[in-house]
PDB file of C-alpha atoms in Angstrom:
ATOM      1  CA  MET A 662      -7.917 -10.305   9.563  1.00  0.00           C
ATOM      2  CA  ALA A 663      -8.036  -6.557   9.778  1.00  0.00           C
ATOM      3  CA  GLN A 664     -10.048  -4.607   7.235  1.00  0.00           C
ATOM      4  CA  GLY A 665      -9.245  -1.089   6.096  1.00  0.00           C
ATOM      5  CA  THR A 666      -8.407   1.039   3.064  1.00  0.00           C
ATOM      6  CA  ILE A 667      -5.414   1.288   0.738  1.00  0.00           C
ATOM      7  CA  ARG A 668      -5.093   4.720  -0.872  1.00  0.00           C
ATOM      8  CA  TYR A 669      -3.013   5.084  -4.010  1.00  0.00           C
ATOM      9  CA  TRP A 670      -1.372   8.386  -4.969  1.00  0.00           C
ATOM     10  CA  ALA A 671       0.048   9.699  -8.275  1.00  0.00           C
ATOM     11  CA  ALA A 672       1.715   6.904 -10.321  1.00  0.00           C
ATOM     12  CA  ALA A 673       0.349   4.236  -7.956  1.00  0.00           C
ATOM     13  CA  LYS A 674      -3.192   5.486  -8.581  1.00  0.00           C
ATOM     14  CA  ALA A 675      -2.633   5.403 -12.334  1.00  0.00           C
ATOM     15  CA  ALA A 676      -1.120   1.902 -12.190  1.00  0.00           C
ATOM     16  CA  ALA A 677      -3.901   0.500  -9.980  1.00  0.00           C
ATOM     17  CA  GLY A 678      -6.647   2.222 -11.935  1.00  0.00           C
ATOM     18  CA  VAL A 679      -8.381   3.183  -8.673  1.00  0.00           C
ATOM     19  CA  ALA A 680      -7.792   5.823  -6.010  1.00  0.00           C
ATOM     20  CA  GLU A 681      -8.502   3.443  -3.147  1.00  0.00           C
ATOM     21  CA  GLU A 682      -9.672  -0.045  -2.337  1.00  0.00           C
ATOM     22  CA  PRO A 683     -10.256  -2.177   0.746  1.00  0.00           C
ATOM     23  CA  TYR A 684      -7.695  -4.438   2.354  1.00  0.00           C
ATOM     24  CA  ASP A 685      -8.319  -7.582   4.359  1.00  0.00           C
ATOM     25  CA  ALA A 686      -4.900  -8.438   5.822  1.00  0.00           C
ATOM     26  CA  GLU A 687      -2.954  -8.637   9.075  1.00  0.00           C
ATOM     27  CA  THR A 688       0.293  -7.120   7.754  1.00  0.00           C
ATOM     28  CA  LEU A 689       1.423  -4.589   5.195  1.00  0.00           C
ATOM     29  CA  ALA A 690       3.168  -7.381   3.274  1.00  0.00           C
ATOM     30  CA  ALA A 691      -0.087  -9.343   2.964  1.00  0.00           C
ATOM     31  CA  ALA A 692      -2.041  -6.260   1.873  1.00  0.00           C
ATOM     32  CA  LEU A 693       0.564  -5.424  -0.790  1.00  0.00           C
ATOM     33  CA  ASP A 694       0.671  -9.033  -2.026  1.00  0.00           C
ATOM     34  CA  ALA A 695      -3.099  -8.919  -2.502  1.00  0.00           C
ATOM     35  CA  ALA A 696      -2.834  -5.574  -4.337  1.00  0.00           C
ATOM     36  CA  ARG A 697      -0.173  -7.019  -6.667  1.00  0.00           C
ATOM     37  CA  ALA A 698      -2.432  -9.992  -7.402  1.00  0.00           C
ATOM     38  CA  ARG A 699      -5.389  -7.693  -8.214  1.00  0.00           C
ATOM     39  CA  HIS A 700      -3.310  -5.300 -10.339  1.00  0.00           C
ATOM     40  CA  PRO A 701      -0.459  -7.162 -12.061  1.00  0.00           C
ATOM     41  CA  GLY A 702       1.769  -5.093 -14.298  1.00  0.00           C
ATOM     42  CA  ASP A 703       2.696  -1.490 -13.628  1.00  0.00           C
ATOM     43  CA  LEU A 704       1.545  -1.467  -9.992  1.00  0.00           C
ATOM     44  CA  VAL A 705       4.073  -4.188  -9.127  1.00  0.00           C
ATOM     45  CA  ARG A 706       6.886  -1.934 -10.403  1.00  0.00           C
ATOM     46  CA  VAL A 707       5.509   1.176  -8.692  1.00  0.00           C
ATOM     47  CA  LEU A 708       5.143  -0.577  -5.321  1.00  0.00           C
ATOM     48  CA  ARG A 709       8.848  -1.512  -5.367  1.00  0.00           C
ATOM     49  CA  ARG A 710       9.771   2.199  -5.379  1.00  0.00           C
ATOM     50  CA  SER A 711       7.014   3.485  -3.103  1.00  0.00           C
ATOM     51  CA  SER A 712       6.974   4.642   0.491  1.00  0.00           C
ATOM     52  CA  PHE A 713       4.098   3.769   2.794  1.00  0.00           C
ATOM     53  CA  LEU A 714       2.211   5.437   5.611  1.00  0.00           C
ATOM     54  CA  ILE A 715       0.140   3.367   8.007  1.00  0.00           C
ATOM     55  CA  ASP A 716      -2.509   5.487   9.717  1.00  0.00           C
ATOM     56  CA  GLY A 717      -0.312   8.534   9.077  1.00  0.00           C
ATOM     57  CA  ASP A 718       2.939   6.994  10.375  1.00  0.00           C
ATOM     58  CA  PRO A 719       5.833   6.275   7.984  1.00  0.00           C
ATOM     59  CA  VAL A 720       6.846   2.637   7.583  1.00  0.00           C
ATOM     60  CA  GLY A 721      10.425   3.616   6.793  1.00  0.00           C
ATOM     61  CA  THR A 722      12.839   0.700   6.549  1.00  0.00           C
ATOM     62  CA  ARG A 723      10.781  -1.748   8.633  1.00  0.00           C
ATOM     63  CA  GLU A 724      10.168  -5.135   7.020  1.00  0.00           C
ATOM     64  CA  HIS A 725       6.637  -5.143   5.629  1.00  0.00           C
ATOM     65  CA  GLU A 726       5.963  -8.538   7.236  1.00  0.00           C
ATOM     66  CA  THR A 727       6.416  -6.926  10.675  1.00  0.00           C
ATOM     67  CA  VAL A 728       4.069  -3.986  10.078  1.00  0.00           C
ATOM     68  CA  ARG A 729       0.684  -4.904  11.581  1.00  0.00           C
ATOM     69  CA  LEU A 730      -2.476  -3.342  10.141  1.00  0.00           C
ATOM     70  CA  ALA A 731      -5.326  -2.139  12.323  1.00  0.00           C
ATOM     71  CA  GLU A 732      -9.043  -2.683  11.865  1.00  0.00           C
ATOM     72  CA  GLY A 733     -10.372   0.375  10.032  1.00  0.00           C
ATOM     73  CA  GLY A 734      -6.846   1.573   9.250  1.00  0.00           C
ATOM     74  CA  THR A 735      -5.437   3.275   6.177  1.00  0.00           C
ATOM     75  CA  VAL A 736      -2.388   2.382   4.080  1.00  0.00           C
ATOM     76  CA  GLU A 737      -1.134   5.282   1.927  1.00  0.00           C
ATOM     77  CA  VAL A 738       0.972   4.274  -1.109  1.00  0.00           C
ATOM     78  CA  LEU A 739       3.326   7.131  -1.993  1.00  0.00           C
ATOM     79  CA  PRO A 740       5.403   6.670  -5.139  1.00  0.00           C
ATOM     80  CA  PRO A 741       8.388   8.965  -5.693  1.00  0.00           C
ATOM     81  CA  PHE A 742       7.145  12.411  -6.652  1.00  0.00           C
ATOM     82  CA  ALA A 743       8.836  14.700  -9.160  1.00  0.00           C
ATOM     83  CA  GLY A 744       8.562  18.434  -9.524  1.00  0.00           C
ATOM     84  CA  GLY A 745       8.827  21.300  -7.138  1.00  0.00           C
TER      85      GLY A 745
END
């Protein structure tokens, strides 16, 4: 298992109740499943609409099960932003 950090931004941060937390997962899908289990409720809804960066690179439309996480890596959770 790889260990790293999940960082939550804006609505994701509010829904999780924390700005960041560790992950212990091989894939983005596994890390997000663990986050949903730790923070049921609003975070589940926010994650469905969010975009993700893995070590600064956008995940885009790739299946989360195929996105491997690196040891010491960072997952950024970016919900849709409003404003200008």
